[in-house]
XYZ file of C-alpha atoms in Angstrom:
696
model
C 33.988 -43.238 31.335
C 37.687 -42.548 31.090
C 38.977 -39.098 30.243
C 40.817 -40.428 27.222
C 37.668 -41.952 25.708
C 35.675 -38.830 26.506
C 38.302 -36.611 24.851
C 38.313 -38.781 21.699
C 34.506 -38.651 21.571
C 34.552 -34.872 21.960
C 37.090 -34.477 19.134
C 34.947 -36.670 16.872
C 31.864 -34.611 17.717
C 33.733 -31.388 16.964
C 34.810 -32.798 13.588
C 31.216 -33.766 12.738
C 29.925 -30.373 13.864
C 32.380 -28.339 11.784
C 31.905 -30.586 8.746
C 28.169 -29.915 8.976
C 28.827 -26.185 9.154
C 30.890 -26.242 5.966
C 28.504 -28.609 4.217
C 26.130 -26.775 1.857
C 22.720 -26.536 3.511
C 20.990 -25.198 0.389
C 20.344 -26.337 -3.156
C 18.589 -25.164 -6.313
C 15.639 -27.321 -7.344
C 13.766 -27.422 -10.647
C 10.712 -25.179 -10.318
C 9.070 -24.013 -13.566
C 9.593 -23.559 -17.294
C 8.072 -21.604 -20.174
C 8.743 -22.828 -23.702
C 8.906 -20.660 -26.813
C 9.487 -21.173 -30.514
C 13.136 -21.381 -31.472
C 14.141 -18.344 -33.498
C 17.391 -18.269 -35.523
C 19.737 -15.664 -34.061
C 22.071 -14.460 -36.789
C 23.196 -11.117 -35.370
C 23.516 -9.409 -32.028
C 20.582 -7.121 -32.871
C 18.198 -10.108 -33.011
C 18.740 -11.041 -29.365
C 15.887 -10.384 -26.963
C 16.367 -8.734 -23.569
C 16.589 -11.036 -20.536
C 13.457 -11.666 -18.430
C 12.568 -9.221 -15.664
C 11.340 -10.244 -12.195
C 9.071 -7.677 -10.529
C 6.021 -7.297 -8.299
C 3.876 -5.251 -10.664
C 0.701 -4.760 -8.607
C 2.289 -4.694 -5.141
C 0.490 -7.794 -3.803
C 3.705 -9.424 -2.562
C 3.880 -12.042 -5.340
C 6.493 -11.750 -8.054
C 5.742 -11.887 -11.763
C 8.146 -12.637 -14.603
C 8.138 -10.571 -17.796
C 9.328 -12.345 -20.940
C 9.785 -10.777 -24.390
C 9.036 -12.816 -27.519
C 10.214 -12.599 -31.125
C 6.669 -11.918 -32.370
C 6.696 -8.494 -30.640
C 4.887 -9.411 -27.410
C 5.501 -9.034 -23.686
C 4.189 -11.957 -21.643
C 3.629 -12.009 -17.882
C 4.171 -15.316 -16.085
C 3.584 -16.395 -12.515
C 5.780 -19.112 -10.991
C 3.670 -21.887 -9.494
C 3.719 -22.821 -5.813
C 4.142 -26.561 -6.262
C 6.454 -28.705 -4.188
C 10.081 -28.371 -5.156
C 10.665 -32.128 -5.462
C 8.161 -32.552 -8.294
C 10.500 -31.286 -11.025
C 9.770 -28.691 -13.667
C 6.206 -27.462 -14.013
C 4.857 -25.074 -16.599
C 4.616 -21.501 -15.356
C 1.164 -19.976 -15.188
C 0.431 -17.592 -18.051
C -1.268 -14.420 -16.776
C -1.518 -11.985 -19.681
C 0.340 -10.485 -22.606
C 0.487 -7.269 -24.595
C 1.507 -6.728 -28.187
C 4.050 -4.127 -29.255
C 2.606 -3.783 -32.760
C 0.992 -0.491 -33.825
C -2.722 -0.115 -33.240
C -3.786 0.517 -36.835
C -1.048 -0.913 -39.051
C 0.005 -4.396 -37.894
C 3.602 -4.253 -39.116
C 6.073 -6.332 -37.120
C 9.243 -4.836 -38.595
C 11.203 -2.934 -35.963
C 8.754 -3.779 -33.155
C 10.499 -6.534 -31.182
C 11.878 -5.513 -27.794
C 15.579 -4.763 -27.297
C 15.340 -3.467 -23.706
C 12.791 -3.820 -20.928
C 12.619 -2.537 -17.343
C 10.152 -2.053 -14.494
C 10.041 0.452 -11.661
C 7.955 2.669 -9.393
C 7.207 6.209 -10.569
C 4.651 7.264 -7.932
C 5.733 8.710 -4.614
C 4.676 6.779 -1.524
C 3.524 8.847 1.446
C 1.958 6.110 3.610
C 3.859 3.208 5.060
C 2.499 -0.125 3.864
C 0.828 1.343 0.800
C 1.214 -1.035 -2.196
C 3.605 0.228 -4.835
C 2.413 -0.386 -8.368
C 5.094 -0.494 -11.027
C 5.200 0.507 -14.673
C 6.820 -1.302 -17.604
C 8.990 0.541 -20.133
C 9.971 -1.180 -23.390
C 12.318 0.009 -26.147
C 11.846 -1.659 -29.531
C 14.324 -2.187 -32.346
C 12.672 0.681 -34.247
C 13.303 3.119 -31.349
C 9.710 3.153 -30.116
C 9.581 3.831 -26.365
C 6.383 2.494 -24.755
C 5.195 2.660 -21.163
C 2.541 0.351 -19.659
C 0.964 0.276 -16.216
C 0.718 -2.811 -13.994
C -2.374 -3.987 -15.924
C -0.520 -3.723 -19.274
C -2.517 -0.669 -20.273
C -0.479 1.620 -22.491
C 0.208 4.960 -20.811
C 2.236 6.642 -23.544
C 4.389 5.940 -26.584
C 6.948 7.983 -28.475
C 9.108 7.215 -31.485
C 12.725 8.362 -31.810
C 13.550 6.707 -35.137
C 14.003 10.042 -36.931
C 17.072 10.798 -34.801
C 18.981 7.734 -36.030
C 20.034 6.290 -39.408
C 17.694 3.800 -41.017
C 20.095 0.869 -41.396
C 21.471 1.071 -37.847
C 20.759 -1.350 -35.009
C 21.103 -1.088 -31.248
C 24.599 -1.784 -30.024
C 23.870 -0.419 -26.545
C 20.576 0.404 -24.850
C 19.492 0.908 -21.244
C 16.456 2.098 -19.249
C 16.227 3.752 -15.829
C 12.930 4.170 -13.923
C 12.692 6.112 -10.651
C 10.207 8.173 -8.643
C 12.330 11.329 -8.800
C 10.876 14.255 -10.719
C 12.392 17.098 -12.716
C 9.320 19.327 -12.846
C 6.470 20.012 -10.449
C 3.407 17.995 -11.365
C 5.314 15.068 -12.889
C 5.181 11.530 -11.567
C 8.526 9.798 -11.803
C 11.349 9.903 -14.317
C 12.180 7.544 -17.189
C 15.629 7.798 -18.795
C 16.333 5.933 -22.037
C 19.694 5.828 -23.779
C 21.373 3.964 -26.587
C 24.063 3.874 -29.225
C 23.609 2.551 -32.741
C 25.778 0.630 -35.187
C 25.383 0.171 -38.909
C 24.262 -3.262 -39.984
C 26.611 -5.262 -42.218
C 25.663 -5.312 -45.884
C 25.193 -9.068 -45.798
C 22.015 -8.577 -43.753
C 20.399 -6.049 -46.108
C 17.654 -7.039 -48.475
C 18.019 -6.272 -52.231
C 15.992 -3.053 -52.052
C 18.113 -1.731 -49.178
C 21.294 -2.662 -51.066
C 20.104 -0.620 -54.058
C 19.391 2.317 -51.762
C 22.808 2.078 -50.098
C 24.569 1.880 -53.475
C 22.683 4.929 -54.752
C 23.491 6.851 -51.596
C 27.192 6.008 -51.881
C 27.277 7.072 -55.530
C 25.607 10.349 -54.656
C 28.108 10.915 -51.848
C 31.017 10.431 -54.260
C 29.554 12.974 -56.675
C 29.432 15.644 -54.018
C 32.434 17.874 -53.834
C 31.577 19.972 -50.796
C 31.631 18.175 -47.449
C 29.605 20.978 -45.848
C 26.486 19.936 -47.724
C 26.788 16.406 -46.421
C 27.223 17.657 -42.866
C 24.228 19.962 -43.144
C 21.967 17.191 -44.426
C 22.901 14.770 -41.673
C 22.916 17.351 -38.888
C 19.614 16.060 -37.534
C 20.866 12.517 -36.964
C 22.741 11.268 -33.935
C 26.426 10.552 -34.435
C 26.964 6.796 -34.298
C 29.860 7.253 -31.876
C 27.658 9.181 -29.472
C 25.475 7.686 -26.737
C 22.090 9.430 -26.952
C 20.028 10.135 -23.821
C 16.344 11.002 -23.404
C 14.461 11.865 -20.191
C 10.663 11.541 -19.996
C 8.079 12.192 -17.318
C 7.013 8.850 -15.852
C 3.230 9.021 -16.230
C 2.731 11.467 -19.097
C 5.746 10.684 -21.286
C 6.574 14.358 -21.871
C 10.158 14.938 -22.970
C 12.080 16.795 -20.257
C 15.492 16.885 -21.925
C 17.488 15.055 -24.543
C 21.121 14.799 -25.494
C 21.126 13.680 -29.085
C 24.480 15.027 -30.191
C 27.462 17.002 -29.046
C 30.091 19.082 -30.757
C 32.564 16.273 -31.311
C 35.886 17.795 -32.250
C 37.363 15.597 -34.954
C 41.032 15.641 -35.827
C 42.112 17.258 -39.039
C 43.378 15.109 -41.867
C 46.949 16.351 -41.388
C 46.911 15.557 -37.666
C 45.326 12.138 -38.155
C 48.043 11.168 -40.628
C 50.724 11.892 -38.037
C 49.192 9.574 -35.402
C 49.492 5.802 -35.968
C 46.304 3.842 -35.549
C 47.431 1.719 -32.603
C 48.786 4.753 -30.750
C 45.541 6.639 -31.286
C 43.519 3.869 -29.692
C 45.846 3.737 -26.694
C 46.212 7.497 -26.216
C 43.848 8.201 -23.316
C 44.573 11.917 -23.428
C 43.293 12.075 -27.012
C 40.202 10.051 -26.142
C 39.404 12.086 -23.034
C 39.206 15.455 -24.793
C 36.573 17.568 -23.093
C 33.800 19.650 -24.574
C 32.742 23.075 -23.259
C 31.155 22.692 -19.815
C 32.709 19.265 -19.249
C 35.006 18.367 -16.360
C 37.765 15.862 -15.884
C 36.617 12.721 -14.127
C 39.562 12.961 -11.751
C 37.751 15.876 -10.102
C 35.111 13.326 -9.006
C 37.505 10.461 -8.274
C 35.735 9.217 -5.133
C 32.360 9.262 -6.881
C 33.783 7.448 -9.909
C 35.225 4.712 -7.701
C 31.848 4.474 -5.961
C 30.119 3.263 -9.160
C 32.727 0.584 -9.848
C 33.332 -2.204 -10.771
C 32.788 -1.787 -14.500
C 32.639 -4.553 -17.095
C 30.927 -4.798 -20.471
C 30.462 -7.897 -22.619
C 27.074 -7.583 -24.308
C 24.229 -5.195 -24.946
C 22.440 -6.016 -21.692
C 25.535 -4.976 -19.701
C 24.810 -1.324 -20.518
C 23.090 0.136 -17.461
C 22.278 3.371 -15.627
C 22.942 4.369 -12.027
C 21.477 7.440 -10.334
C 24.105 8.666 -7.874
C 25.266 11.829 -6.174
C 28.568 13.165 -7.488
C 30.872 15.203 -5.275
C 34.061 16.990 -6.161
C 37.315 15.744 -4.743
C 38.228 17.534 -1.508
C 41.795 18.715 -1.817
C 42.040 20.496 1.525
C 39.708 20.709 4.498
C 38.331 24.182 5.134
C 39.175 25.863 8.403
C 36.159 26.196 10.670
C 35.300 29.605 12.041
C 34.389 29.498 15.767
C 30.777 30.346 16.462
C 29.620 29.787 12.881
C 27.816 26.585 11.968
C 26.041 25.506 8.819
C 22.871 23.461 9.074
C 22.458 22.833 5.358
C 22.972 19.102 4.657
C 24.595 19.602 1.272
C 27.340 17.038 1.833
C 27.195 13.640 3.429
C 28.770 13.598 6.897
C 31.914 11.518 6.802
C 32.474 10.906 10.522
C 30.459 11.346 13.682
C 33.015 12.341 16.322
C 31.458 14.711 18.888
C 33.986 16.875 20.742
C 35.153 15.513 24.089
C 34.249 11.902 23.278
C 36.888 9.190 23.332
C 36.133 6.844 20.439
C 38.730 4.302 21.572
C 36.678 3.127 24.583
C 34.769 -0.022 23.725
C 32.235 0.229 26.557
C 31.035 3.697 25.553
C 30.847 2.631 21.907
C 28.768 -0.401 22.884
C 26.365 1.771 24.905
C 26.004 4.219 21.999
C 25.329 1.370 19.590
C 22.629 -0.041 21.874
C 21.060 3.413 22.165
C 21.022 3.821 18.385
C 19.365 0.413 17.983
C 16.723 1.386 20.533
C 16.074 4.639 18.686
C 15.793 2.872 15.340
C 13.245 0.434 16.793
C 10.796 3.286 17.333
C 8.244 3.934 14.635
C 9.471 6.574 12.240
C 7.229 8.673 10.083
C 8.214 8.614 6.422
C 9.499 11.903 5.106
C 6.551 13.483 3.262
C 8.776 15.788 1.234
C 10.653 14.367 -1.745
C 12.444 17.242 -3.468
C 12.144 17.929 -7.167
C 15.573 17.706 -8.780
C 16.658 21.025 -10.276
C 19.950 22.684 -11.156
C 20.202 23.933 -7.571
C 19.475 20.680 -5.700
C 22.474 19.894 -3.474
C 21.142 17.424 -0.895
C 23.575 14.548 -0.539
C 20.898 11.828 -0.461
C 19.345 13.056 -3.732
C 21.118 11.934 -6.943
C 22.371 14.666 -9.230
C 23.872 12.643 -12.106
C 22.995 9.587 -14.144
C 26.021 7.350 -14.728
C 26.016 5.167 -17.835
C 28.187 2.042 -17.949
C 29.025 1.790 -21.645
C 31.186 -0.299 -23.907
C 33.762 2.483 -24.135
C 33.756 3.405 -20.444
C 31.892 5.575 -17.947
C 29.807 8.624 -18.812
C 28.094 10.907 -16.281
C 25.308 13.316 -17.289
C 23.594 15.972 -15.195
C 20.262 14.579 -14.049
C 18.378 17.880 -14.184
C 19.538 19.060 -17.625
C 21.243 16.140 -19.400
C 24.506 18.058 -19.762
C 27.609 15.879 -19.846
C 29.565 16.131 -16.601
C 32.519 13.921 -17.478
C 33.556 10.994 -19.648
C 36.052 8.344 -18.658
C 37.176 6.286 -21.638
C 38.220 2.809 -20.536
C 39.804 0.113 -22.627
C 37.253 -2.378 -23.882
C 37.170 -5.789 -22.267
C 38.224 -6.962 -18.848
C 37.440 -5.718 -15.358
C 37.836 -2.105 -14.227
C 37.901 -1.789 -10.433
C 40.098 -0.777 -7.518
C 41.306 -4.287 -6.754
C 43.982 -3.360 -4.186
C 42.059 -0.615 -2.357
C 44.575 2.191 -2.957
C 42.003 4.600 -4.400
C 43.265 4.262 -8.000
C 41.314 2.527 -10.764
C 42.876 -0.726 -11.985
C 42.312 -2.820 -15.109
C 42.458 -6.629 -15.293
C 42.744 -8.150 -18.781
C 42.434 -11.769 -19.810
C 41.988 -13.268 -23.256
C 41.319 -16.640 -24.846
C 43.033 -18.342 -27.739
C 40.817 -16.810 -30.447
C 41.389 -13.133 -29.680
C 44.973 -13.274 -28.467
C 46.439 -11.705 -31.604
C 44.301 -8.565 -31.376
C 44.480 -7.793 -27.641
C 47.263 -5.520 -26.434
C 48.218 -5.053 -22.794
C 47.166 -1.641 -21.484
C 49.954 0.911 -21.595
C 52.389 -1.201 -23.623
C 52.870 -2.713 -27.057
C 52.981 -6.261 -25.683
C 50.379 -8.707 -26.999
C 48.381 -10.446 -24.289
C 49.011 -14.188 -24.341
C 46.330 -16.821 -23.746
C 45.974 -18.369 -20.299
C 47.428 -15.244 -18.706
C 45.891 -12.311 -16.874
C 47.533 -8.891 -16.630
C 46.533 -6.160 -14.169
C 47.573 -2.536 -14.663
C 47.293 0.524 -12.439
C 45.730 3.864 -13.341
C 43.948 5.525 -16.284
C 46.074 6.133 -18.297
C 48.290 3.232 -17.259
C 51.062 4.066 -14.802
C 52.527 0.644 -14.086
C 51.778 -3.061 -14.148
C 50.493 -4.669 -10.952
C 50.850 -8.365 -11.758
C 50.581 -11.049 -14.423
C 49.449 -14.555 -13.544
C 48.258 -17.780 -15.132
C 44.569 -18.720 -15.081
C 44.954 -22.257 -16.417
C 45.225 -25.395 -14.334
C 48.679 -25.756 -12.831
C 50.396 -26.411 -9.562
C 50.830 -23.403 -7.297
C 54.486 -24.242 -6.666
C 55.627 -21.549 -9.132
C 55.605 -23.731 -12.241
C 54.717 -20.731 -14.409
C 57.198 -18.057 -13.514
C 58.016 -15.039 -15.659
C 55.541 -15.961 -18.376
C 57.013 -19.356 -19.284
C 54.808 -22.295 -20.233
C 56.171 -25.611 -18.976
C 54.020 -28.466 -20.188
C 56.371 -31.335 -19.172
C 56.181 -33.427 -22.315
C 52.881 -32.231 -23.762
C 51.846 -29.025 -25.479
C 48.580 -27.568 -24.173
C 45.964 -26.732 -26.797
C 45.135 -23.067 -26.288
C 43.632 -22.315 -29.707
C 40.122 -23.185 -28.490
C 40.536 -21.501 -25.098
C 37.743 -19.095 -24.127
C 37.562 -16.961 -21.017
C 34.870 -15.067 -19.166
C 35.278 -11.526 -17.912
C 36.827 -11.671 -14.416
C 34.929 -10.481 -11.359
C 35.881 -8.952 -8.016
C 34.846 -10.571 -4.719
C 35.360 -8.230 -1.716
C 37.790 -9.505 0.905
C 37.652 -8.557 4.584
C 41.187 -7.826 5.777
C 40.242 -5.929 8.928
C 40.432 -2.511 7.276
C 37.625 -0.370 5.961
C 37.480 -0.109 2.177
C 35.143 1.509 -0.296
C 32.309 -0.695 -1.513
C 33.258 -2.499 -4.705
C 37.008 -2.290 -4.090
C 39.795 -4.410 -2.586
C 39.066 -8.055 -3.087
C 39.930 -11.266 -4.844
C 39.895 -11.429 -8.636
C 38.206 -14.609 -9.901
C 38.744 -16.031 -13.408
C 36.915 -18.704 -15.429
C 37.834 -20.425 -18.697
C 35.834 -22.789 -20.895
C 37.570 -25.828 -19.404
C 35.732 -25.160 -16.141
C 38.849 -23.960 -14.303
C 38.073 -21.289 -11.709
C 41.087 -19.414 -10.326
C 41.281 -16.824 -7.559
C 44.048 -14.292 -6.913
C 44.259 -11.666 -4.201
C 46.354 -8.471 -4.241
C 49.760 -8.910 -2.692
C 51.609 -6.885 -0.117
C 51.343 -3.107 -0.615
C 48.903 -3.694 -3.490
C 51.485 -5.109 -5.916
C 51.901 -8.646 -7.239
C 49.229 -11.314 -6.817
C 48.846 -14.107 -4.301
C 47.479 -17.402 -5.597
C 44.473 -18.344 -3.438
C 42.864 -21.424 -4.944
C 41.962 -23.154 -8.190
C 39.122 -25.585 -8.887
C 38.137 -27.754 -11.819
C 34.346 -27.509 -12.126
C 31.708 -28.632 -14.593
C 31.143 -25.083 -15.920
C 32.536 -25.886 -19.369
C 31.422 -24.626 -22.769
C 32.574 -24.381 -26.371
C 31.720 -21.914 -29.133
C 32.848 -22.608 -32.682
C 33.526 -19.316 -34.502
C 31.545 -18.815 -37.683
C 33.618 -18.087 -40.814
C 31.058 -15.547 -42.050
C 31.102 -13.622 -38.773
C 27.455 -14.437 -38.086
C 26.220 -15.496 -34.680
C 25.265 -19.126 -34.477
C 21.862 -19.997 -33.083
C 23.410 -22.221 -30.418
C 26.002 -19.756 -29.142
C 26.660 -20.379 -25.457
C 26.929 -17.402 -23.106
C 28.913 -18.329 -19.976
C 28.214 -16.838 -16.572
C 30.685 -15.562 -14.009
C 29.188 -13.149 -11.511
C 29.063 -12.343 -7.819
C 25.717 -13.181 -6.214
C 24.173 -13.186 -2.757
C 22.143 -16.109 -1.464
C 19.701 -13.813 0.340
C 18.036 -10.659 -0.940
C 19.474 -8.288 1.682
C 22.859 -9.855 2.280
C 26.387 -8.519 1.970
C 28.198 -11.859 1.737
C 28.858 -12.503 -1.948
C 29.302 -15.910 -3.536
C 30.601 -16.915 -6.968
C 28.259 -18.169 -9.695
C 29.981 -19.931 -12.606
C 27.995 -21.580 -15.396
C 28.762 -23.232 -18.723
C 26.559 -25.059 -21.208
C 25.556 -28.020 -19.011
C 26.255 -27.164 -15.385
C 26.329 -24.233 -12.970
C 28.181 -24.166 -9.651
C 27.987 -21.930 -6.587
C 31.387 -21.363 -4.983
C 32.325 -19.730 -1.712
C 34.995 -16.985 -1.655
C 37.303 -19.563 -0.080
C 37.023 -21.945 -3.036
C 34.622 -24.640 -1.805
C 31.716 -25.898 -3.921
C 28.415 -25.117 -2.182
C 25.878 -26.264 -4.783
C 25.672 -27.595 -8.347
C 22.840 -27.173 -10.858
C 22.326 -29.252 -14.013
C 21.174 -27.071 -16.913
C 18.589 -28.571 -19.313
C 19.878 -26.556 -22.307
C 22.798 -24.240 -23.157
C 22.196 -20.646 -21.991
C 21.896 -17.785 -24.467
C 22.067 -15.143 -21.706
C 23.944 -14.964 -18.452
C 22.093 -16.637 -15.584
C 19.776 -14.286 -13.674
C 19.843 -14.300 -9.871
C 16.538 -12.930 -8.522
C 14.004 -13.875 -5.855
C 10.933 -14.919 -7.862
C 9.494 -17.083 -5.042
C 9.221 -14.191 -2.565
C 10.824 -16.065 0.360
C 13.854 -13.792 0.678
C 16.194 -16.315 -0.980
C 17.607 -15.553 -4.417
C 16.719 -18.019 -7.162
C 18.174 -18.709 -10.622
C 16.629 -18.153 -14.065
C 18.048 -19.824 -17.172
C 17.345 -18.371 -20.638
C 17.816 -20.721 -23.601
C 16.924 -20.642 -27.285
C 13.813 -22.753 -26.629
C 12.483 -21.293 -23.391
C 13.025 -19.992 -19.870
C 13.639 -22.204 -16.816
C 13.466 -21.360 -13.121
C 15.373 -22.953 -10.236
C 14.186 -22.193 -6.709
C 16.603 -22.081 -3.783
C 15.643 -24.425 -0.963
C 17.148 -24.771 2.469
C 17.738 -28.154 4.086
C 16.590 -27.965 7.723
C 17.719 -31.545 8.404
C 21.410 -30.618 8.427
C 20.696 -27.656 10.697
C 18.710 -29.831 13.129
C 21.403 -32.525 13.207
C 24.166 -29.961 13.743
C 22.140 -28.527 16.647
C 21.898 -31.979 18.251
C 25.638 -32.520 17.809
C 26.288 -29.122 19.387
C 24.136 -30.037 22.409
C 26.014 -33.344 22.697
C 29.330 -31.469 22.709
C 28.110 -29.197 25.509
C 26.944 -32.195 27.587
C 30.262 -33.997 27.114
C 32.162 -30.839 28.057
C 30.146 -30.595 31.291
C 30.864 -34.270 32.088
C 34.554 -33.779 31.344
C 34.795 -30.724 33.621
C 32.861 -32.444 36.437
C 35.115 -35.521 36.274
C 38.186 -33.302 36.314
C 36.951 -31.438 39.396
C 36.013 -34.684 41.179
C 39.474 -36.086 40.519
C 41.105 -33.014 42.040
C 38.899 -33.039 45.136
C 39.106 -36.815 45.765
C 41.732 -38.913 47.511
C 44.971 -39.213 45.525
C 45.820 -42.623 44.136
C 48.540 -44.510 46.062
C 51.782 -45.220 44.322
C 52.637 -48.837 43.541
C 56.368 -48.533 44.356
C 57.721 -48.842 47.928
C 60.453 -46.595 49.164
């Protein structure tokens, strides 16, 4: 075989090999479904919480918890059928009703939040962990069930809230930390209420509201009104309650705070739009409260932050540390062995960290040490006001509609509040240690959205990123609609070249942050590409520019993740309202490489951070919740769950071993051809040289 032919064959094999590597070797197949009766959703308060995937009894098989409109919690088990057989009905295991035991009244008993978790401490390795289920109903009844759906405890908090209010925000946190000796676990429940519109009240409630308003007008002293409503939670305040996991005993609550309201003279001097944008006025502190800038590293550690709907409210148990302004001088001969703070670096004296060989030997030694059997730590400390261990959380961070709020885990006292502008993405997108804000708006809400830190109205099809809270400067503004990347949209100008784009029906999803590896070490959840999605299915990616300013256009794709929502003139939610999905997911359970999941009303796509389509999923019905990415099959691969108005559908992730086997064969063929090529080259050098055809 000639060298030229062998080289061409090797190049072709390399092309086939690399095309197989970039070809998606996974897909999402139809697995199971569970149908339910279609219920008309008129308001946000009528929406049910999304399903929860958990291993309740610790047997290694996942169960799926689904809430129903008739005040029940159902437990389903995905079947183990072959993935090429299409949808199959999920196996129904059991259910529990949320209605009272004696009086079967369904009003205020449907679930608005649901969570599972482990409250018992595990002392033996391999011991099965049984989980509990905590449900919050629309009437503020908090119920806890064990893994067999046996009710452990129930408490009602309705007296702390107004009667005509509904849940605007609600979240549940379950952990095996304890606040008092003898307890088993900790359950934290929080929520904020909103008054229902008068159009949803029945005639008797309207009469009651009218009588109450008339009585309020007859009163002349405002102190009487304040004294009568002193027991209720302020509607602007996010209430928190902490319970013991097994017994349900109340450990602390934070129902209200001394909210300092502005006087009437001062409020008349401040315009309404300036008051909403004045972060200093919003971030007024109460006694015992700190500024969040004193915990700036801890605040950035719980980012990114985004809030669209009620289910986006969530809790995180973390350890807050104050910002170190100056390193303390060490006194020779004095060492502290108390592990209060997390060690930042491990640099023993006299060791050169620049040598690669010594670092490789140390890494191998650490791996060998970690391979040895370790005994689990039998002591799990009880969290008190004096607990300072860095691996034990000391605050509960709530991601709310209005921003970030941190409360002391042992007492419930507010540590700090960081008011963030509603909508958009809050994260450190350029990795400079300062919180940024990315705003984007569709055609419907363009008239009401103002760019952070300015009086400029945000235009449709454009994204604006600002730096700092409050805003210091603008980082970039860029287009998120389909266009050529040869600078056709410069300085905010729309150039349609003969046609006017229709932006009145444009809708956008909240942007997300995909971490980017640039060779430097950044904090988790910071420095990455910002990805946008609109209802035309256009996915756009921008990365921070040089020195963290401006934006570099990365890629733009036209996908099938399209949707359309027609606004209702009465302000009511339509039953068929489509909830788009744009989130960062991982294909495996314990994986750090994040992919992009974008979904509309008929199709969902999985995109790589580089902008290539890895998989596509056809949706049987428009989603009413964002797609859920969880491993319900138990194989270590994350699956997808679709929630619609008529039921729940599951898609299992399957790997295609055929492509992997074929790529392995092509790789072996490349190695064989390389050996032949090298052997021919060596034989040509060692052989007799070819005689020249020309005579001299």
